[in-house]
């Protein structure tokens, strides 16, 4: 039984970080997933060492233990606990490792008693770079990927400069160095980050790196906030304000045109599935920007948890399940 007993097992797993998986992972698959976060990850007996953390061999959990862990609607899962080797990993890498493994193998992650479905939040794709690139390096690589704009929104970007359909804002103060904004996406260049394991294998001589973060421009919140302000009285007692309502509900409630797929209206296609497909497409679009930039600037594309992306589809959940 090694490090656990039936009595201590729930408590040890609850403190985590732990990846809870729907099936026992093949050792080679688990190693391949770990090497996305640390290319130098290797086996050590039945365990895997990655980035100063030990991925312990999977343990089968049944319904009674899962109930104690607060994981609903599951009869059987396999747990891989992540334990720090020596001092705690930099930037909570052990927690990111558990979440990334669960994300790719279609499972849950558990840390400090809180079960989490990593697939509910893909996060922002990243590009690791050895240094902050100059605008003349990065602008040609963008090539319309952010969604071209025709003019600078001076209210949002008072210091912005329009270059080839991209708004460039040079900050060079604090951690953020540059911002590149398009119609739908924003690329934020940050400097002074400690080097994660996936980048350390490429640049072992560096102690800090730059990060390009690909984010979406969320206009829905602005629209909902305006609608909520104009309909504050009408929303009283409704149980839901416009600020928290889906965008299409807000539009229909205030008489705005809200075209909808007739297949949804007819009940042939599920609305939630369409939203999920839209979210996957949006995540794929941001991953495409990250992979394209990484290839052009000789960087490393990664997801929000530091797992390398070779192609945009790698950002989707369950890819190794």
mmCIF file of C-alpha atoms in Angstrom:
data_model
loop_
_atom_site.group_PDB
_atom_site.id
_atom_site.type_symbol
_atom_site.label_atom_id
_atom_site.label_comp_id
_atom_site.label_asym_id
_atom_site.label_seq_id
_atom_site.Cartn_x
_atom_site.Cartn_y
_atom_site.Cartn_z
ATOM 1 C CA UNK A 1 0.000 0.000 0.000
ATOM 2 C CA UNK A 2 3.054 2.258 0.271
ATOM 3 C CA UNK A 3 2.343 5.861 1.245
ATOM 4 C CA UNK A 4 -1.368 5.480 1.979
ATOM 5 C CA UNK A 5 -3.902 3.461 3.899
ATOM 6 C CA UNK A 6 -7.656 3.330 3.550
ATOM 7 C CA UNK A 7 -7.930 5.624 6.566
ATOM 8 C CA UNK A 8 -5.392 8.239 5.447
ATOM 9 C CA UNK A 9 -6.035 8.104 1.701
ATOM 10 C CA UNK A 10 -8.898 10.657 1.462
ATOM 11 C CA UNK A 11 -7.048 13.206 3.584
ATOM 12 C CA UNK A 12 -3.815 12.873 1.615
ATOM 13 C CA UNK A 13 -5.583 13.183 -1.721
ATOM 14 C CA UNK A 14 -7.812 16.043 -0.543
ATOM 15 C CA UNK A 15 -4.845 18.260 0.293
ATOM 16 C CA UNK A 16 -3.487 17.411 -3.169
ATOM 17 C CA UNK A 17 -2.635 18.434 -5.708
ATOM 18 C CA UNK A 18 -4.171 15.318 -7.242
ATOM 19 C CA UNK A 19 -5.353 14.386 -10.730
ATOM 20 C CA UNK A 20 -8.528 12.269 -10.690
ATOM 21 C CA UNK A 21 -8.836 10.335 -13.949
ATOM 22 C CA UNK A 22 -11.718 8.312 -15.465
ATOM 23 C CA UNK A 23 -9.464 5.372 -16.395
ATOM 24 C CA UNK A 24 -6.104 4.055 -15.283
ATOM 25 C CA UNK A 25 -3.591 5.936 -17.450
ATOM 26 C CA UNK A 26 -1.087 3.999 -19.499
ATOM 27 C CA UNK A 27 2.389 4.750 -18.052
ATOM 28 C CA UNK A 28 3.734 5.829 -21.460
ATOM 29 C CA UNK A 29 0.774 8.144 -22.017
ATOM 30 C CA UNK A 30 1.144 9.673 -18.567
ATOM 31 C CA UNK A 31 4.855 10.253 -19.200
ATOM 32 C CA UNK A 32 4.097 11.841 -22.587
ATOM 33 C CA UNK A 33 1.624 14.227 -20.937
ATOM 34 C CA UNK A 34 4.145 15.114 -18.206
ATOM 35 C CA UNK A 35 6.798 15.818 -20.847
ATOM 36 C CA UNK A 36 4.531 18.501 -22.333
ATOM 37 C CA UNK A 37 5.062 20.414 -19.092
ATOM 38 C CA UNK A 38 8.685 19.348 -18.591
ATOM 39 C CA UNK A 39 10.498 17.796 -21.581
ATOM 40 C CA UNK A 40 13.003 16.306 -19.124
ATOM 41 C CA UNK A 41 10.337 14.406 -17.163
ATOM 42 C CA UNK A 42 11.339 10.796 -16.552
ATOM 43 C CA UNK A 43 10.146 7.660 -14.826
ATOM 44 C CA UNK A 44 11.376 6.774 -11.343
ATOM 45 C CA UNK A 45 10.137 3.318 -10.492
ATOM 46 C CA UNK A 46 6.344 3.462 -10.768
ATOM 47 C CA UNK A 47 6.358 7.258 -10.405
ATOM 48 C CA UNK A 48 7.265 10.116 -12.756
ATOM 49 C CA UNK A 49 9.527 13.050 -11.875
ATOM 50 C CA UNK A 50 8.652 16.335 -13.597
ATOM 51 C CA UNK A 51 9.660 19.901 -12.758
ATOM 52 C CA UNK A 52 10.637 19.204 -9.167
ATOM 53 C CA UNK A 53 7.456 17.205 -8.522
ATOM 54 C CA UNK A 54 6.698 13.509 -8.242
ATOM 55 C CA UNK A 55 3.637 12.154 -10.056
ATOM 56 C CA UNK A 56 2.784 9.139 -7.970
ATOM 57 C CA UNK A 57 1.480 5.976 -9.614
ATOM 58 C CA UNK A 58 -2.316 5.849 -10.031
ATOM 59 C CA UNK A 59 -4.503 4.523 -7.245
ATOM 60 C CA UNK A 60 -8.041 3.254 -7.831
ATOM 61 C CA UNK A 61 -10.790 5.082 -5.931
ATOM 62 C CA UNK A 62 -14.350 3.834 -5.488
ATOM 63 C CA UNK A 63 -17.596 5.545 -4.547
ATOM 64 C CA UNK A 64 -17.140 5.752 -0.767
ATOM 65 C CA UNK A 65 -13.727 7.421 -1.019
ATOM 66 C CA UNK A 66 -14.923 9.726 -3.811
ATOM 67 C CA UNK A 67 -17.861 10.793 -1.680
ATOM 68 C CA UNK A 68 -15.448 11.795 1.102
ATOM 69 C CA UNK A 69 -13.479 13.791 -1.468
ATOM 70 C CA UNK A 70 -16.615 15.673 -2.555
ATOM 71 C CA UNK A 71 -16.560 14.377 -6.144
ATOM 72 C CA UNK A 72 -20.187 13.947 -7.306
ATOM 73 C CA UNK A 73 -21.713 11.380 -9.645
ATOM 74 C CA UNK A 74 -18.641 9.188 -9.978
ATOM 75 C CA UNK A 75 -18.376 5.495 -9.022
ATOM 76 C CA UNK A 76 -14.720 4.930 -9.902
ATOM 77 C CA UNK A 77 -11.731 7.153 -10.659
ATOM 78 C CA UNK A 78 -7.963 6.788 -10.650
ATOM 79 C CA UNK A 79 -5.917 9.216 -8.560
ATOM 80 C CA UNK A 80 -2.402 10.443 -9.325
ATOM 81 C CA UNK A 81 -1.152 12.521 -6.412
ATOM 82 C CA UNK A 82 1.495 15.160 -7.135
ATOM 83 C CA UNK A 83 4.113 15.564 -4.400
ATOM 84 C CA UNK A 84 6.838 18.208 -4.328
ATOM 85 C CA UNK A 85 10.392 16.893 -4.290
ATOM 86 C CA UNK A 86 12.233 19.050 -1.755
ATOM 87 C CA UNK A 87 11.207 22.740 -1.656
ATOM 88 C CA UNK A 88 7.824 23.669 -3.108
ATOM 89 C CA UNK A 89 7.884 23.983 -6.912
ATOM 90 C CA UNK A 90 8.167 27.468 -8.373
ATOM 91 C CA UNK A 91 4.836 29.198 -9.071
ATOM 92 C CA UNK A 92 2.782 26.267 -7.742
ATOM 93 C CA UNK A 93 3.921 24.040 -10.607
ATOM 94 C CA UNK A 94 2.637 20.940 -8.788
ATOM 95 C CA UNK A 95 -0.928 22.340 -8.867
ATOM 96 C CA UNK A 96 -0.594 23.259 -12.558
ATOM 97 C CA UNK A 97 0.757 19.769 -13.236
ATOM 98 C CA UNK A 98 -2.285 18.107 -11.632
ATOM 99 C CA UNK A 99 -4.687 20.366 -13.541
ATOM 100 C CA UNK A 100 -2.878 19.861 -16.849
ATOM 101 C CA UNK A 101 -2.852 16.064 -16.509
ATOM 102 C CA UNK A 102 -6.550 16.039 -15.643
ATOM 103 C CA UNK A 103 -7.307 18.420 -18.541
ATOM 104 C CA UNK A 104 -5.656 16.165 -21.116
ATOM 105 C CA UNK A 105 -6.975 12.886 -19.730
ATOM 106 C CA UNK A 106 -10.564 14.030 -19.225
ATOM 107 C CA UNK A 107 -10.565 14.071 -15.431
ATOM 108 C CA UNK A 108 -10.770 16.283 -12.352
ATOM 109 C CA UNK A 109 -8.087 17.958 -10.290
ATOM 110 C CA UNK A 110 -8.226 18.231 -6.536
ATOM 111 C CA UNK A 111 -6.329 20.683 -4.339
ATOM 112 C CA UNK A 112 -7.007 21.752 -0.757
ATOM 113 C CA UNK A 113 -10.318 19.917 -0.719
ATOM 114 C CA UNK A 114 -11.759 21.572 -3.813
ATOM 115 C CA UNK A 115 -12.531 19.365 -6.851
ATOM 116 C CA UNK A 116 -12.170 21.215 -10.135
ATOM 117 C CA UNK A 117 -13.097 20.335 -13.701
ATOM 118 C CA UNK A 118 -10.205 21.935 -15.647
ATOM 119 C CA UNK A 119 -12.157 21.714 -18.912
ATOM 120 C CA UNK A 120 -14.506 24.454 -17.671
ATOM 121 C CA UNK A 121 -11.750 27.035 -18.077
ATOM 122 C CA UNK A 122 -9.169 26.703 -20.827
ATOM 123 C CA UNK A 123 -7.321 29.873 -19.816
ATOM 124 C CA UNK A 124 -5.189 32.057 -22.065
ATOM 125 C CA UNK A 125 -2.717 30.407 -24.455
ATOM 126 C CA UNK A 126 0.844 31.658 -23.974
ATOM 127 C CA UNK A 127 4.057 32.042 -25.909
ATOM 128 C CA UNK A 128 7.323 31.794 -23.963
ATOM 129 C CA UNK A 129 10.067 33.998 -25.407
ATOM 130 C CA UNK A 130 13.689 34.530 -24.301
ATOM 131 C CA UNK A 131 13.209 38.324 -24.426
ATOM 132 C CA UNK A 132 10.594 40.945 -25.285
ATOM 133 C CA UNK A 133 10.410 41.142 -29.095
ATOM 134 C CA UNK A 134 10.532 44.473 -30.870
ATOM 135 C CA UNK A 135 7.375 45.624 -32.704
ATOM 136 C CA UNK A 136 9.046 45.178 -36.091
ATOM 137 C CA UNK A 137 9.571 41.504 -35.198
ATOM 138 C CA UNK A 138 6.116 40.717 -33.917
ATOM 139 C CA UNK A 139 3.807 42.804 -36.127
ATOM 140 C CA UNK A 140 4.596 40.948 -39.399
ATOM 141 C CA UNK A 141 4.041 37.637 -37.591
ATOM 142 C CA UNK A 142 0.545 38.660 -36.479
ATOM 143 C CA UNK A 143 -0.629 39.000 -40.085
ATOM 144 C CA UNK A 144 -4.264 39.832 -39.223
ATOM 145 C CA UNK A 145 -4.554 37.070 -36.628
ATOM 146 C CA UNK A 146 -5.969 39.448 -34.006
ATOM 147 C CA UNK A 147 -8.748 40.720 -36.268
ATOM 148 C CA UNK A 148 -7.862 43.916 -38.179
ATOM 149 C CA UNK A 149 -9.122 47.296 -36.945
ATOM 150 C CA UNK A 150 -9.550 50.446 -39.025
ATOM 151 C CA UNK A 151 -8.975 53.080 -36.338
ATOM 152 C CA UNK A 152 -7.650 53.414 -32.796
ATOM 153 C CA UNK A 153 -10.244 53.578 -30.033
ATOM 154 C CA UNK A 154 -8.608 56.542 -28.290
ATOM 155 C CA UNK A 155 -10.869 56.156 -25.271
ATOM 156 C CA UNK A 156 -9.602 52.637 -24.643
ATOM 157 C CA UNK A 157 -6.081 53.087 -26.042
ATOM 158 C CA UNK A 158 -5.128 56.785 -25.639
ATOM 159 C CA UNK A 159 -1.469 55.967 -26.343
ATOM 160 C CA UNK A 160 -2.237 53.477 -29.120
ATOM 161 C CA UNK A 161 -0.689 53.561 -32.576
ATOM 162 C CA UNK A 162 -2.345 51.846 -35.537
ATOM 163 C CA UNK A 163 0.105 49.699 -37.512
ATOM 164 C CA UNK A 164 -1.144 47.405 -40.298
ATOM 165 C CA UNK A 165 -4.572 46.969 -38.709
ATOM 166 C CA UNK A 166 -3.176 46.352 -35.193
ATOM 167 C CA UNK A 167 -3.256 48.792 -32.291
ATOM 168 C CA UNK A 168 0.176 48.867 -30.637
ATOM 169 C CA UNK A 169 0.562 50.306 -27.153
ATOM 170 C CA UNK A 170 4.113 50.571 -25.835
ATOM 171 C CA UNK A 171 4.072 50.570 -22.032
ATOM 172 C CA UNK A 172 7.587 49.520 -20.973
ATOM 173 C CA UNK A 173 6.788 50.064 -17.334
ATOM 174 C CA UNK A 174 6.227 47.399 -14.696
ATOM 175 C CA UNK A 175 5.753 43.862 -15.937
ATOM 176 C CA UNK A 176 3.797 44.668 -19.129
ATOM 177 C CA UNK A 177 6.028 45.815 -21.989
ATOM 178 C CA UNK A 178 3.699 45.978 -25.016
ATOM 179 C CA UNK A 179 0.062 45.437 -25.910
ATOM 180 C CA UNK A 180 -1.167 44.544 -29.405
ATOM 181 C CA UNK A 181 -4.941 44.771 -29.884
ATOM 182 C CA UNK A 182 -7.156 43.729 -32.768
ATOM 183 C CA UNK A 183 -10.883 43.548 -33.307
ATOM 184 C CA UNK A 184 -11.323 40.364 -31.303
ATOM 185 C CA UNK A 185 -8.053 39.529 -29.533
ATOM 186 C CA UNK A 186 -5.387 41.181 -27.398
ATOM 187 C CA UNK A 187 -1.751 40.116 -27.199
ATOM 188 C CA UNK A 188 -0.038 41.228 -23.981
ATOM 189 C CA UNK A 189 3.757 40.967 -23.745
ATOM 190 C CA UNK A 190 5.004 40.568 -20.176
ATOM 191 C CA UNK A 191 8.611 40.442 -19.022
ATOM 192 C CA UNK A 192 10.445 39.272 -15.929
ATOM 193 C CA UNK A 193 8.739 35.877 -15.471
ATOM 194 C CA UNK A 194 10.570 33.043 -13.787
ATOM 195 C CA UNK A 195 11.381 30.340 -16.291
ATOM 196 C CA UNK A 196 8.995 27.343 -16.239
ATOM 197 C CA UNK A 197 10.215 23.762 -16.801
ATOM 198 C CA UNK A 198 8.983 23.611 -20.412
ATOM 199 C CA UNK A 199 11.141 26.641 -21.260
ATOM 200 C CA UNK A 200 14.117 25.710 -19.073
ATOM 201 C CA UNK A 201 14.830 22.724 -21.306
ATOM 202 C CA UNK A 202 15.132 25.102 -24.303
ATOM 203 C CA UNK A 203 16.958 27.973 -22.577
ATOM 204 C CA UNK A 204 18.857 26.505 -19.593
ATOM 205 C CA UNK A 205 21.044 29.611 -19.352
ATOM 206 C CA UNK A 206 18.136 31.991 -18.661
ATOM 207 C CA UNK A 207 16.691 32.901 -15.277
ATOM 208 C CA UNK A 208 13.810 35.016 -16.626
ATOM 209 C CA UNK A 209 11.714 34.982 -19.789
ATOM 210 C CA UNK A 210 9.052 37.058 -21.541
ATOM 211 C CA UNK A 211 5.500 35.807 -22.008
ATOM 212 C CA UNK A 212 3.027 36.718 -24.760
ATOM 213 C CA UNK A 213 -0.530 36.165 -23.508
ATOM 214 C CA UNK A 214 -3.391 35.759 -26.021
ATOM 215 C CA UNK A 215 -6.709 36.982 -24.597
ATOM 216 C CA UNK A 216 -10.143 37.685 -26.059
ATOM 217 C CA UNK A 217 -11.829 41.079 -25.965
ATOM 218 C CA UNK A 218 -15.016 40.536 -23.989
ATOM 219 C CA UNK A 219 -17.629 42.978 -25.194
ATOM 220 C CA UNK A 220 -20.514 41.044 -23.646
ATOM 221 C CA UNK A 221 -19.845 42.340 -20.133
ATOM 222 C CA UNK A 222 -19.905 45.951 -21.338
ATOM 223 C CA UNK A 223 -23.211 45.406 -23.130
ATOM 224 C CA UNK A 224 -24.772 43.648 -20.161
ATOM 225 C CA UNK A 225 -23.624 46.376 -17.774
ATOM 226 C CA UNK A 226 -25.252 49.056 -19.949
ATOM 227 C CA UNK A 227 -28.467 47.062 -20.231
ATOM 228 C CA UNK A 228 -28.539 46.456 -16.488
ATOM 229 C CA UNK A 229 -28.221 50.179 -15.793
ATOM 230 C CA UNK A 230 -31.073 51.128 -18.133
ATOM 231 C CA UNK A 231 -33.409 48.412 -16.844
ATOM 232 C CA UNK A 232 -32.581 48.424 -13.145
ATOM 233 C CA UNK A 233 -36.152 49.053 -12.093
ATOM 234 C CA UNK A 234 -37.659 46.543 -14.514
ATOM 235 C CA UNK A 235 -35.365 43.813 -13.270
ATOM 236 C CA UNK A 236 -36.589 44.085 -9.660
ATOM 237 C CA UNK A 237 -38.039 40.819 -8.445
ATOM 238 C CA UNK A 238 -37.170 39.030 -11.660
ATOM 239 C CA UNK A 239 -34.623 36.810 -9.874
ATOM 240 C CA UNK A 240 -31.926 37.618 -12.437
ATOM 241 C CA UNK A 241 -30.487 40.934 -13.596
ATOM 242 C CA UNK A 242 -29.344 41.656 -17.093
ATOM 243 C CA UNK A 243 -25.774 41.938 -15.843
ATOM 244 C CA UNK A 244 -25.817 38.192 -15.190
ATOM 245 C CA UNK A 245 -28.035 37.114 -18.109
ATOM 246 C CA UNK A 246 -26.838 35.543 -21.353
ATOM 247 C CA UNK A 247 -26.305 38.063 -24.121
ATOM 248 C CA UNK A 248 -29.108 36.714 -26.304
ATOM 249 C CA UNK A 249 -31.585 36.980 -23.389
ATOM 250 C CA UNK A 250 -30.558 40.584 -22.773
ATOM 251 C CA UNK A 251 -30.998 41.437 -26.446
ATOM 252 C CA UNK A 252 -34.461 39.908 -26.705
ATOM 253 C CA UNK A 253 -35.617 41.460 -23.430
ATOM 254 C CA UNK A 254 -34.792 44.964 -24.654
ATOM 255 C CA UNK A 255 -36.151 44.586 -28.168
ATOM 256 C CA UNK A 256 -32.760 44.249 -29.869
ATOM 257 C CA UNK A 257 -32.384 42.041 -32.891
ATOM 258 C CA UNK A 258 -31.175 38.640 -31.728
ATOM 259 C CA UNK A 259 -30.959 36.320 -34.732
ATOM 260 C CA UNK A 260 -30.803 32.687 -33.763
ATOM 261 C CA UNK A 261 -30.045 29.512 -35.634
ATOM 262 C CA UNK A 262 -33.377 28.045 -36.792
ATOM 263 C CA UNK A 263 -32.124 24.601 -35.800
ATOM 264 C CA UNK A 264 -31.947 25.840 -32.198
ATOM 265 C CA UNK A 265 -35.410 27.397 -32.456
ATOM 266 C CA UNK A 266 -36.810 24.135 -33.785
ATOM 267 C CA UNK A 267 -35.200 22.157 -30.979
ATOM 268 C CA UNK A 268 -33.068 20.121 -33.376
ATOM 269 C CA UNK A 269 -29.774 21.486 -32.047
ATOM 270 C CA UNK A 270 -29.121 22.019 -28.349
ATOM 271 C CA UNK A 271 -28.315 25.642 -27.444
ATOM 272 C CA UNK A 272 -25.740 24.608 -24.831
ATOM 273 C CA UNK A 273 -23.929 22.456 -27.392
ATOM 274 C CA UNK A 274 -23.735 25.421 -29.757
ATOM 275 C CA UNK A 275 -22.288 27.585 -26.979
ATOM 276 C CA UNK A 276 -19.775 24.848 -26.189
ATOM 277 C CA UNK A 277 -18.779 24.604 -29.846
ATOM 278 C CA UNK A 278 -18.404 28.398 -29.996
ATOM 279 C CA UNK A 279 -16.191 28.328 -26.909
ATOM 280 C CA UNK A 280 -14.018 25.574 -28.414
ATOM 281 C CA UNK A 281 -13.696 27.503 -31.659
ATOM 282 C CA UNK A 282 -12.729 30.670 -29.788
ATOM 283 C CA UNK A 283 -10.122 28.765 -27.754
ATOM 284 C CA UNK A 284 -8.754 27.180 -30.938
ATOM 285 C CA UNK A 285 -8.478 30.625 -32.530
ATOM 286 C CA UNK A 286 -6.407 31.951 -29.646
ATOM 287 C CA UNK A 287 -4.233 28.820 -29.692
ATOM 288 C CA UNK A 288 -3.650 29.370 -33.416
ATOM 289 C CA UNK A 289 -2.268 32.835 -32.639
ATOM 290 C CA UNK A 290 0.031 31.386 -29.960
ATOM 291 C CA UNK A 291 1.359 28.573 -32.168
ATOM 292 C CA UNK A 292 1.850 30.905 -35.149
ATOM 293 C CA UNK A 293 3.773 33.423 -33.035
ATOM 294 C CA UNK A 294 5.878 30.718 -31.420
ATOM 295 C CA UNK A 295 6.894 29.368 -34.826
ATOM 296 C CA UNK A 296 7.656 32.845 -36.185
ATOM 297 C CA UNK A 297 9.619 34.065 -33.149
ATOM 298 C CA UNK A 298 11.250 30.736 -32.214
ATOM 299 C CA UNK A 299 9.378 30.637 -28.944
ATOM 300 C CA UNK A 300 7.338 27.961 -27.197
ATOM 301 C CA UNK A 301 3.534 27.905 -27.372
ATOM 302 C CA UNK A 302 1.881 26.662 -24.194
ATOM 303 C CA UNK A 303 -1.499 26.565 -22.521
ATOM 304 C CA UNK A 304 -2.303 28.527 -19.365
ATOM 305 C CA UNK A 305 -0.832 25.743 -17.189
ATOM 306 C CA UNK A 306 2.523 25.611 -18.978
ATOM 307 C CA UNK A 307 1.906 22.525 -21.154
ATOM 308 C CA UNK A 308 3.423 22.848 -24.633
ATOM 309 C CA UNK A 309 1.181 23.267 -27.681
ATOM 310 C CA UNK A 310 2.585 21.845 -30.900
ATOM 311 C CA UNK A 311 -0.571 22.595 -32.882
ATOM 312 C CA UNK A 312 -3.738 24.549 -32.008
ATOM 313 C CA UNK A 313 -5.855 21.417 -31.398
ATOM 314 C CA UNK A 314 -3.552 20.513 -28.483
ATOM 315 C CA UNK A 315 -5.322 23.181 -26.433
ATOM 316 C CA UNK A 316 -8.616 21.248 -26.377
ATOM 317 C CA UNK A 317 -9.486 19.111 -23.328
ATOM 318 C CA UNK A 318 -9.294 15.326 -23.366
ATOM 319 C CA UNK A 319 -6.740 15.076 -26.160
ATOM 320 C CA UNK A 320 -4.926 12.147 -24.526
ATOM 321 C CA UNK A 321 -7.981 10.424 -23.045
#
